[in-house]
Amino acid sequence: MGEEEDLDVQLEAQLAEQEEFEPPEEFVEQANVSDPGIYEEFEEEWPQSWERAADLLDWDQEWDAVLDDSDAPFYEWFVDGELNAAYNCVDRHVESGRKNHAAIKWEGEAGETRTYTYQDLYREVNEFAAALRELGVEEDDVVTLHLPMIPELPIAMLACARIGAPHSVVFAGFSADALATRMNAADSEYLITCDGYYRRGDALDHIEKANNGLAGVEHDVEDVVVVDRLGDELPHQLAENQHDYAELVAAQEGERVEPVSRDAEDMLFLMYTSGTTGKPKGAKHTTGGYLSYAAWTTQSVLDVKPEDTYWCAADIGWITGHSYIVYGPLALGSTTMMYEGTPDYPDKDRLWEIVEKNAVDIFYTAPTAIRAFMKWGEEYPATRDLSSLRLLGTVGEPINPRAWKWYYKHIGNESCPIVDTWWQTETGGMMITTLPGINNMKPGSAGPALPGIDAKVIAPDKSEVEPGRAGHLTIQRPWPGMLRTVYKNDERFIQEYWEAYSNPEEDEWVYFPEDGAKIDDDGYITVLGRIDDVINVSGHRLGTMEIESAVVGVEGVAEAAVVGGSHEVKGEAVYVYAITEDESGGDEDLHDRVIDGVEEAIGPFARPEEIVFTPELPKTRSGKIMRRLLEDIANGNELGNTSTLRNPDVVEDIQQQVRSD
Ligand code: WT7
């Protein structure tokens, strides 16, 4: 299979540099988890072993059973247990005498700061929850949050959780169209957004986009709440059903809302993510299993302790921010940092300045950011005191050993372990990573599966592949943080994640994350990347089909194929190959309109790196577009035999265009 060959090539490159690093003794001595026996314990007691995660939370009602697998793969966890996520992330820390401890430390791009103690958070979450109630938000109503990195985002999430209204956060960088698509898909009648925010010193208009999005919502939208982030800098008018956030909260001053007891399996939130088709999938996450899993992995993998200042420099608009900026660290009662802006504003040492100023203990980011730091140069972190750091993490895409080593040396001063954490929107939390107090690290390899997680690398015939060979990553047992379904689409849930490797007759269910991987003799797993039509641009997950449909929607484009090409900093970049409607072959105007089309349909983060107009796309004799070949062209790879193509001549033409740019 061509797919496997490709994986093998990537593999060789990664193997070339592998070495092992031991976790520093000082770290091990203080680690939350340092007994290697934990792996065995989880095996022996499974699934009961997961009570360890659930026990990190306060429950209103204890569960009757840890796992119900009678309707697999629609698993249920902590059956009949009841709890409230906001209570667990806020109230209980206030009650246990830690009300003056900082919960959220926020830094705006322009340098202003805000600190919310647990008491402050308690007050504002309650008041906003009361405001939502008064607007008419009821338990189980899906509330859409289209907000950038401002404290009102986690506050709104927790306010929703408090009243049992699932949130659906749409990353602020998503376009109006993308917002409308997600509100439509979720039948969401409430939107919380803001007037604008800062990016590289500019005041960015956000409400215009939100309003354009609202115009595309097919049902009635009851209410819109608008956070005034920019004040006079961006005057805006509110429509009749739009309310100012600060006014709503002020009107509820002193109000308290009893946290609603939610069933463990009740939806906590929806998170839309890209898949093989053009339609995003709503991953449904639950209150009991998800929150237990987020708390447990934050404690065991990120080693977060209540007294830590912990910083995950992701955006809350993605799952990483949900699990590891908001729910995990707040459930544990620690201090979580939030930064509004870009890492190079006003200068390229901004993140290190924040680490220094706040004495950050733990730092978690994406390989694409690390590669950018490398490019900027080691002098930026070198001028800052980073000695408060104890642990580093990465997430979102494979990390190349060179970037790993740079991070280890220039950020961690060779004294912080690095956890390379593999997981997905769908898994809710980390799945494959070293435990920093136990395992050695191998740059480029995420590590073993976490205790209780059964990961295998298998071949298309379902047999396990030999160590060192590329195959498909699978998860052979359920886990509490898993998505429960694709919202309103159980069929797609089965099709996308379970059909490939399960054996329903035998009631054997195998989860397929659609990643390629290889496993070493010691159980360490190297994740090689997606095998479906999903690409990973700067850690952002994009469906090539979504981009294609945007490109084809541009007037003058007849047909298009979109693939990922490797990129030094972004990991992958978007390559568009398009056939024009007339013979003109595509001019600058069309080029710009294709870019606009993609930015309008998805957002600026999906912007194509390269657009190649071509009279034809390379196709097999049966008429299928040869995507692999287009990928090879984008990557500048040696092309194999093209003689089986229906139209081999187009290849050279396309190749030349890519090279000449
Ligand atoms: C895809 C999931 C997990 C939160 C952020 C991304 C890739 C993620 C790693 C890693 C290699 C990784 C996979 C996965 N991925 N982490 N440590 N090593 N690849 O979540 O947007 O749902 O994307 O990101 O391909 O399937 P997501």
XYZ file of C-alpha atoms and ligand atoms in Angstrom:
688
model
C 0.000 0.000 0.000
C 1.279 3.447 -0.940
C 0.162 4.803 2.395
C 2.478 2.507 4.322
C 5.441 3.281 2.140
C 4.957 6.958 2.855
C 4.843 6.295 6.553
C 8.072 4.322 6.363
C 9.912 7.192 4.734
C 8.844 9.559 7.505
C 9.824 6.940 10.005
C 13.392 6.598 8.844
C 13.943 10.306 9.128
C 12.678 10.256 12.690
C 14.617 7.216 13.779
C 17.899 8.680 12.668
C 18.196 10.865 15.731
C 16.575 9.028 18.584
C 18.236 9.040 22.004
C 17.047 8.626 25.561
C 16.898 11.144 28.393
C 16.257 10.354 32.037
C 13.941 12.548 34.110
C 15.990 14.625 36.580
C 16.062 13.153 40.067
C 14.900 16.380 41.646
C 11.790 16.230 39.543
C 11.100 12.577 40.292
C 11.345 13.172 44.029
C 8.525 15.667 44.013
C 6.366 14.208 41.209
C 2.664 13.557 41.755
C 3.118 10.119 40.219
C 6.456 8.343 40.501
C 5.676 4.704 41.259
C 6.105 2.601 38.105
C 3.672 0.117 39.635
C 0.845 2.379 38.476
C 0.764 0.709 35.061
C 0.182 -2.698 36.593
C -2.305 -1.381 39.114
C -4.416 0.024 36.321
C -4.325 -3.315 34.495
C -5.209 -5.397 37.496
C -8.145 -3.313 38.584
C -9.420 -2.101 35.223
C -11.991 -0.535 34.833
C -12.239 0.066 38.602
C -8.832 1.725 38.396
C -10.524 4.760 36.876
C -12.091 5.544 40.228
C -8.741 7.096 40.966
C -9.602 9.811 38.418
C -13.182 10.267 39.573
C -12.004 10.517 43.184
C -10.232 13.746 42.333
C -13.683 15.336 42.098
C -16.501 16.040 44.530
C -19.664 14.186 43.583
C -23.206 14.999 44.687
C -24.089 11.382 44.144
C -21.631 8.500 44.021
C -21.681 6.308 40.864
C -23.187 2.796 40.888
C -20.807 1.354 38.312
C -17.569 2.629 36.833
C -18.324 1.482 33.303
C -21.401 0.346 31.423
C -20.360 -1.288 28.164
C -23.685 -2.982 27.414
C -24.363 -0.712 24.438
C -20.797 -0.417 23.099
C -19.370 1.676 21.562
C -21.823 3.984 23.341
C -20.031 3.563 26.631
C -21.142 5.144 29.866
C -18.814 6.043 32.711
C -19.475 6.531 36.422
C -23.044 5.421 35.868
C -25.706 7.298 37.846
C -23.111 9.505 39.481
C -24.005 13.189 39.763
C -21.825 16.274 39.954
C -21.402 19.836 38.768
C -18.297 20.893 36.863
C -18.347 24.543 37.990
C -18.717 23.466 41.612
C -15.652 21.284 41.171
C -13.615 23.982 39.455
C -14.627 26.883 41.681
C -16.834 26.470 44.772
C -15.016 23.649 46.452
C -11.757 25.572 46.460
C -13.498 28.556 48.046
C -15.049 26.265 50.644
C -11.761 24.597 51.480
C -10.150 27.856 52.575
C -8.379 28.740 49.331
C -10.626 31.584 48.264
C -7.741 34.058 48.093
C -5.620 31.809 45.925
C -5.283 32.984 42.324
C -7.404 30.902 39.950
C -6.797 32.772 36.695
C -3.938 35.118 35.968
C -4.569 36.909 32.715
C -2.321 39.123 30.682
C -3.618 41.257 27.835
C -1.540 41.856 24.766
C -1.035 45.519 25.631
C 0.366 44.495 29.019
C -2.590 44.994 31.345
C -3.124 42.186 33.834
C -6.065 40.804 35.774
C -6.000 38.243 38.542
C -9.108 36.347 39.577
C -8.885 34.626 42.928
C -11.161 31.644 43.418
C -13.466 33.993 45.317
C -13.517 36.465 42.405
C -14.186 33.635 39.994
C -16.947 32.314 42.231
C -18.621 35.718 42.307
C -18.513 36.384 38.589
C -19.435 32.845 37.521
C -22.471 33.021 39.792
C -23.523 36.425 38.571
C -23.167 35.521 34.941
C -24.941 32.204 35.517
C -27.806 34.180 37.063
C -27.816 36.482 34.032
C -27.966 33.557 31.624
C -30.875 32.099 33.589
C -32.681 35.387 33.445
C -32.212 35.547 29.701
C -33.972 32.209 29.554
C -31.116 29.764 29.120
C -32.285 26.407 30.431
C -30.561 23.192 31.345
C -29.404 21.383 28.170
C -29.629 24.468 25.913
C -26.432 24.687 23.861
C -24.760 28.086 24.309
C -22.216 29.112 21.654
C -19.150 31.029 22.812
C -17.214 32.882 20.127
C -14.621 34.627 22.249
C -10.881 35.261 22.161
C -8.471 34.769 25.058
C -10.121 37.023 27.625
C -11.168 35.941 31.142
C -14.844 36.169 30.205
C -14.371 33.037 28.092
C -13.586 30.613 30.944
C -16.072 32.499 33.127
C -18.813 31.962 30.545
C -17.873 28.285 30.205
C -18.146 27.801 33.952
C -21.388 29.797 34.149
C -22.887 27.486 31.510
C -21.606 24.436 33.374
C -23.129 25.762 36.581
C -26.645 25.811 35.127
C -26.185 22.633 33.091
C -26.180 24.351 29.688
C -23.566 22.711 27.436
C -21.218 25.182 25.780
C -19.947 25.038 22.250
C -16.856 27.200 21.975
C -16.006 28.329 18.459
C -12.355 29.473 18.172
C -12.311 33.270 17.727
C -10.264 32.957 14.531
C -13.107 31.110 12.813
C -14.990 33.078 10.183
C -18.614 34.212 10.186
C -19.562 31.274 7.969
C -17.841 28.782 10.238
C -19.643 30.269 13.251
C -23.001 30.001 11.492
C -22.333 26.393 10.450
C -21.589 25.426 14.049
C -24.567 27.292 15.532
C -26.827 25.668 12.958
C -25.428 22.208 13.570
C -25.941 22.539 17.319
C -29.325 24.334 17.099
C -27.787 26.855 19.424
C -30.014 29.823 20.288
C -27.555 31.785 22.402
C -24.275 33.410 21.500
C -21.667 35.014 23.730
C -19.124 37.109 21.889
C -17.239 40.406 22.154
C -16.698 43.664 20.292
C -13.091 42.956 19.418
C -9.624 42.207 20.736
C -5.972 43.034 20.259
C -3.676 41.389 17.777
C -0.137 42.702 17.287
C -1.174 46.054 18.615
C -4.216 46.430 16.380
C -7.783 46.529 17.614
C -9.477 43.732 15.736
C -13.177 43.955 14.963
C -14.920 40.803 16.113
C -18.551 41.808 16.449
C -18.971 42.553 12.780
C -17.910 39.004 12.061
C -20.222 37.670 14.754
C -23.119 39.647 13.305
C -22.380 38.320 9.830
C -22.347 34.864 11.318
C -25.683 35.448 13.026
C -27.154 36.415 9.664
C -26.345 32.887 8.512
C -28.069 31.140 11.405
C -31.173 29.371 10.148
C -33.187 29.374 13.368
C -34.154 32.196 15.726
C -31.351 33.317 17.987
C -32.794 34.310 21.357
C -30.017 36.380 22.860
C -26.507 37.565 22.208
C -24.172 38.712 24.973
C -21.348 41.031 23.963
C -18.259 41.563 26.098
C -16.931 45.090 25.689
C -13.223 44.430 25.383
C -12.167 47.499 23.437
C -14.266 50.303 24.915
C -13.975 53.537 22.992
C -11.447 52.077 20.650
C -14.169 50.205 18.839
C -17.567 51.787 19.375
C -20.317 49.326 18.546
C -24.081 49.269 18.609
C -26.113 46.518 20.131
C -29.200 45.146 18.404
C -32.371 44.584 20.353
C -31.547 41.058 21.504
C -27.925 41.925 22.226
C -26.790 42.655 25.765
C -23.682 44.124 27.259
C -21.896 41.542 29.400
C -20.813 43.958 32.138
C -24.322 45.370 32.483
C -25.829 41.902 32.782
C -23.340 40.919 35.471
C -23.746 44.214 37.353
C -27.497 43.709 37.410
C -26.975 40.380 39.191
C -24.584 41.692 41.811
C -24.444 39.358 44.789
C -26.690 36.749 43.128
C -25.838 33.111 43.738
C -27.000 30.208 41.619
C -27.126 26.726 43.074
C -24.940 24.491 40.875
C -27.154 22.037 39.015
C -26.466 18.388 39.759
C -25.720 16.842 36.405
C -25.737 13.180 35.585
C -22.191 11.956 34.927
C -23.196 11.266 31.327
C -24.883 14.632 30.761
C -23.162 16.723 28.117
C -20.677 19.263 29.502
C -19.770 20.659 26.105
C -19.583 20.207 22.388
C -16.466 20.834 20.395
C -16.623 20.910 16.635
C -13.658 19.465 14.805
C -12.673 18.662 11.242
C -12.966 15.270 9.626
C -12.875 13.623 6.259
C -16.030 15.200 4.899
C -16.678 18.909 4.535
C -18.964 18.937 7.577
C -17.384 19.462 11.007
C -18.173 16.895 13.669
C -19.488 17.865 17.091
C -17.563 15.828 19.643
C -19.842 15.360 22.639
C -18.071 15.391 25.999
C -19.691 14.545 29.307
C -19.597 15.938 32.809
C -18.296 12.999 34.841
C -15.936 11.125 32.534
C -14.430 14.129 30.812
C -13.834 16.158 33.962
C -12.341 13.178 35.812
C -10.055 12.492 32.894
C -8.980 16.123 32.475
C -8.205 16.395 36.197
C -6.367 13.063 36.333
C -4.135 13.746 33.326
C -3.401 17.294 34.521
C -2.263 15.827 37.797
C -0.349 12.789 36.568
C 1.141 14.034 33.280
C 1.484 17.785 33.808
C 2.319 17.229 37.485
C 0.182 20.222 38.443
C -0.147 20.913 42.164
C -2.511 23.402 43.797
C 0.301 25.845 44.561
C 1.625 25.840 40.984
C 1.392 28.603 38.442
C 0.739 26.660 35.336
C 0.621 27.924 31.780
C -0.752 26.236 28.722
C -0.111 28.713 25.919
C -2.869 27.354 23.688
C -6.207 28.974 22.851
C -9.280 27.981 24.845
C -11.100 27.805 21.507
C -9.526 24.379 20.937
C -9.756 21.253 23.053
C -6.268 21.802 24.496
C -7.487 24.965 26.159
C -10.699 23.348 27.403
C -8.915 20.469 29.126
C -5.636 22.088 30.101
C -6.288 25.806 30.575
C -9.753 25.618 32.092
C -11.096 22.312 33.389
C -8.003 20.333 34.439
C -6.045 23.016 36.309
C -9.122 24.620 37.903
C -10.453 21.246 39.045
C -7.130 20.826 40.853
C -7.310 24.319 42.376
C -4.105 25.614 40.812
C -3.358 28.945 39.143
C -3.856 28.895 35.382
C -2.316 31.578 33.165
C -3.986 33.110 30.141
C -2.358 35.345 27.549
C -4.388 37.283 24.999
C -1.883 38.025 22.278
C 0.794 36.734 19.961
C 4.165 35.416 21.196
C 6.192 37.991 19.278
C 4.459 41.149 20.429
C 5.869 43.607 21.279
C 8.959 41.445 20.977
C 9.954 37.837 20.530
C 10.617 37.304 24.221
C 7.030 37.999 25.271
C 6.267 34.493 26.479
C 9.504 34.282 28.444
C 8.764 37.653 29.989
C 5.443 36.233 31.204
C 7.150 33.108 32.564
C 9.695 35.255 34.407
C 7.188 37.717 35.789
C 4.800 35.073 37.080
C 7.374 32.448 38.073
C 5.581 29.894 35.931
C 6.232 26.313 37.083
C 4.875 24.350 34.133
C 4.681 25.354 30.486
C 2.751 23.533 27.751
C 2.773 24.507 24.060
C 2.789 23.178 20.488
C 5.769 22.076 18.361
C 4.923 24.732 15.772
C 5.529 27.410 18.420
C 8.793 25.782 19.449
C 9.978 25.784 15.836
C 9.157 29.487 15.621
C 11.115 30.162 18.846
C 14.066 28.266 17.339
C 13.936 30.376 14.252
C 13.826 33.610 16.241
C 16.922 32.534 18.155
C 18.007 31.411 21.592
C 18.890 34.950 22.642
C 15.215 35.681 23.380
C 14.735 33.128 26.170
C 18.342 33.655 27.274
C 17.662 37.180 28.520
C 14.899 35.991 30.850
C 14.976 34.086 34.107
C 13.234 30.808 33.380
C 14.503 28.982 36.452
C 10.998 28.688 37.932
C 10.133 26.081 35.276
C 9.890 22.475 36.418
C 8.178 20.686 33.522
C 7.593 21.328 29.821
C 4.985 19.828 27.529
C 4.089 19.715 23.862
C 0.906 18.820 22.031
C -0.807 18.971 18.677
C 1.566 17.380 16.184
C 4.678 15.272 16.065
C 7.731 17.062 17.439
C 10.927 16.639 15.486
C 13.907 15.669 17.683
C 15.753 18.876 16.818
C 12.920 21.049 18.134
C 12.588 18.758 21.161
C 16.257 19.215 22.030
C 16.107 22.964 21.550
C 13.131 23.168 23.905
C 14.911 20.925 26.433
C 18.047 23.030 26.394
C 16.981 26.623 25.831
C 13.701 26.669 27.732
C 14.173 23.839 30.203
C 17.868 24.384 30.925
C 18.283 20.598 30.635
C 16.576 20.204 33.982
C 12.888 19.940 33.073
C 11.359 16.753 31.728
C 9.342 17.163 28.522
C 6.030 15.390 28.008
C 5.113 14.933 24.346
C 1.403 14.293 24.656
C -0.581 12.604 21.908
C -4.324 13.005 22.024
C -7.248 14.498 20.083
C -10.386 16.581 20.395
C -12.219 13.271 20.544
C -10.157 11.713 23.320
C -10.861 14.617 25.717
C -7.417 14.317 27.260
C -3.941 12.897 26.877
C -3.579 9.276 25.813
C 0.023 8.585 24.873
C 2.873 10.269 26.716
C 5.570 9.516 29.215
C 4.729 10.018 32.869
C 7.376 12.600 33.745
C 8.212 11.151 37.144
C 8.613 7.616 35.806
C 9.653 7.172 32.203
C 12.703 8.076 30.209
C 12.106 10.433 27.285
C 12.897 9.686 23.654
C 12.785 12.829 21.498
C 10.333 12.350 18.657
C 8.452 9.549 20.366
C 5.424 10.447 22.491
C 6.047 7.478 24.801
C 3.965 4.611 26.133
C 0.194 4.692 26.413
C -0.951 6.096 29.758
C -1.921 3.647 32.499
C -5.293 2.123 31.649
C -5.020 3.023 27.969
C -4.552 0.114 25.578
C -2.909 1.378 22.382
C -1.854 -0.960 19.605
C -0.341 -0.355 16.195
C -1.990 -2.642 13.703
C -2.047 -3.525 10.018
C -5.117 -3.291 7.785
C -5.790 -7.013 8.434
C -6.033 -6.172 12.169
C -2.854 -8.037 13.071
C -0.344 -6.217 15.252
C 2.596 -4.882 13.268
C 6.126 -5.729 14.281
C 7.928 -3.211 16.458
C 9.507 -0.481 14.414
C 7.154 -0.879 11.448
C 4.542 1.687 10.506
C 0.882 0.854 10.944
C -2.365 2.345 12.183
C -2.757 3.525 15.742
C -5.746 2.041 17.568
C -7.148 2.230 21.089
C -8.501 -1.121 22.168
C -10.482 -0.184 25.272
C -12.723 2.720 26.269
C -11.550 5.477 28.647
C -13.528 8.042 30.678
C -12.579 11.132 28.621
C -13.696 9.721 25.279
C -16.273 11.472 23.138
C -19.649 9.793 23.553
C -20.878 10.410 20.050
C -20.823 12.835 17.147
C -23.558 15.221 18.213
C -26.854 14.273 16.599
C -25.106 11.722 14.404
C -24.542 8.328 16.052
C -24.077 6.747 12.663
C -21.146 8.971 11.797
C -19.666 8.258 15.219
C -19.597 4.545 14.417
C -18.437 5.048 10.863
C -15.603 7.426 11.589
C -14.114 5.921 14.696
C -15.174 2.299 15.107
C -15.976 0.675 11.788
C -12.422 0.249 10.510
C -11.103 -2.138 13.156
C -14.001 -3.329 15.324
C -15.671 -6.703 15.216
C -19.282 -6.014 16.147
C -20.335 -9.696 15.950
C -17.926 -10.497 18.742
C -18.772 -7.240 20.521
C -15.144 -6.150 20.127
C -14.803 -2.409 19.747
C -11.623 -0.729 18.601
C -11.258 3.040 18.366
C -9.406 4.321 15.313
C -8.056 7.872 15.645
C -6.956 7.998 11.997
C -3.285 8.427 12.797
C -0.374 6.360 11.555
C 2.185 5.232 14.138
C 4.967 2.813 14.990
C 5.712 1.144 18.276
C 9.132 0.190 19.636
C 10.057 -2.929 21.615
C 9.755 -0.919 24.796
C 6.178 0.126 24.011
C 7.085 3.694 23.025
C 4.834 5.003 20.289
C 5.876 7.441 17.596
C 2.861 9.077 16.009
C 3.461 9.707 12.322
C 0.464 11.824 11.420
C -3.007 11.613 9.952
C -3.871 9.044 7.381
C -7.196 10.675 6.470
C -7.859 13.932 4.649
C -7.081 16.030 7.676
C -4.026 18.245 7.831
C -2.354 19.899 10.765
C -1.349 23.512 10.152
C 0.402 25.130 13.123
C -1.364 22.653 15.367
C -4.756 23.626 13.892
C -6.718 20.734 12.541
C -8.144 21.383 9.081
C -10.208 19.203 6.785
C -8.896 19.356 3.226
C -12.465 18.774 2.027
C -13.666 21.866 3.883
C -10.979 23.930 2.182
C -11.729 22.356 -1.182
C -15.369 23.221 -0.978
C -14.417 26.819 -0.162
C -12.091 26.972 -3.167
C -14.634 25.472 -5.532
C -17.120 28.057 -4.268
C -14.951 30.835 -5.735
C -16.216 32.121 -9.046
C -13.871 31.043 -11.815
C -12.678 27.823 -10.170
C -13.958 24.634 -11.745
C -12.284 21.976 -9.660
C -9.777 21.856 -6.850
C -7.691 19.532 -4.754
C -6.202 20.547 -1.416
C -3.358 18.733 0.303
C -0.849 19.394 3.059
C 2.776 20.100 2.228
C 5.453 20.066 4.898
C 6.423 23.439 6.307
C 9.425 24.308 8.442
C 7.501 26.146 11.143
C 3.833 25.296 10.626
C 4.435 21.558 10.338
C 2.090 21.441 7.382
C 0.824 24.161 5.075
C -2.207 24.330 2.772
C -1.512 23.647 -0.913
C -4.320 24.346 -3.363
C -4.323 22.967 -6.900
C -7.154 24.448 -8.910
C -8.541 24.137 -12.410
C -9.945 27.390 -13.737
C -13.286 27.595 -15.501
C -11.963 29.346 -18.589
C -8.715 28.895 -20.451
C -7.086 31.941 -18.839
C -5.234 29.736 -16.412
C -5.819 31.899 -13.340
C -4.488 35.374 -12.677
C -3.589 37.346 -9.589
C -7.172 38.409 -9.052
C -8.369 34.821 -8.936
C -5.454 33.934 -6.677
C -6.539 36.601 -4.187
C -10.160 35.591 -4.413
C -9.240 31.990 -3.594
C -7.462 33.218 -0.474
C -10.470 35.349 0.475
C -12.774 32.410 -0.177
C -10.874 30.171 2.220
C -10.593 32.884 4.868
C -14.293 33.567 4.614
C -15.350 29.942 4.814
C -12.982 28.931 7.610
C -10.681 31.656 8.890
C -7.289 33.282 8.351
C -5.507 30.338 9.980
C -6.523 28.174 6.983
C -4.970 30.565 4.474
C -3.340 28.695 1.557
C 0.438 28.772 1.384
C 0.497 28.012 -2.295
C -2.117 28.140 -5.044
C -1.320 26.422 -8.302
C -3.628 26.881 -11.282
C -3.518 24.021 -13.674
C -5.540 23.001 -16.714
C -5.922 19.500 -15.279
C -5.424 17.581 -12.042
C -3.487 14.298 -12.121
C -6.039 11.509 -12.155
C -6.010 7.731 -12.201
C -7.582 5.950 -15.146
C -10.747 5.574 -13.084
C -10.858 9.340 -12.609
C -9.704 9.633 -8.986
C -7.514 12.602 -8.141
C -4.039 11.385 -7.125
C -3.706 13.225 -3.828
C -0.531 11.410 -2.808
C 1.150 12.679 -5.935
C 0.020 16.225 -5.219
C 1.422 15.848 -1.709
C 4.735 14.641 -3.093
C 4.847 17.653 -5.371
C 4.100 19.983 -2.460
C 6.863 18.340 -0.432
C 9.347 18.423 -3.284
C 9.653 14.630 -3.091
C 10.933 12.370 -5.805
C 7.883 11.257 -7.799
C 7.365 7.581 -8.464
C 5.974 6.079 -11.610
C 3.332 8.369 -13.097
C 2.714 6.360 -16.233
C -0.458 4.814 -14.841
C -2.075 8.236 -14.795
C -4.708 9.140 -17.269
C -2.874 12.416 -17.897
C 0.814 12.066 -16.961
C 1.764 15.282 -18.801
C 0.151 17.590 -16.253
C 2.535 16.473 -13.540
C 5.604 18.224 -14.833
C 3.685 21.395 -15.472
C 2.397 21.498 -11.897
C 5.797 20.621 -10.493
C 7.417 23.485 -12.340
C 4.912 25.980 -11.016
C 5.461 24.881 -7.415
C 9.239 25.022 -7.828
C 9.262 28.450 -9.417
C 7.476 30.015 -6.434
C -4.458 15.277 15.922
C -5.589 15.739 16.788
C -4.650 17.112 21.155
C -5.068 18.491 21.213
C -4.633 19.321 20.056
C -4.948 18.721 18.732
C -2.135 15.205 16.061
C -1.789 15.690 18.517
C 0.218 14.902 18.845
C 1.502 14.461 19.281
C 1.871 13.617 17.128
C -0.147 14.651 17.506
C -2.653 13.832 15.662
C -4.073 13.841 16.172
N -1.393 15.168 17.329
N -0.827 15.541 19.431
N 1.938 14.679 20.533
N 2.290 13.818 18.385
N 0.685 14.015 16.654
O -6.213 18.134 18.709
O -7.148 19.207 16.678
O -8.147 17.108 17.605
O -5.903 17.068 16.469
O -3.290 16.029 16.205
O -2.628 13.719 14.280
O -4.920 12.961 15.504
P -6.942 17.905 17.344
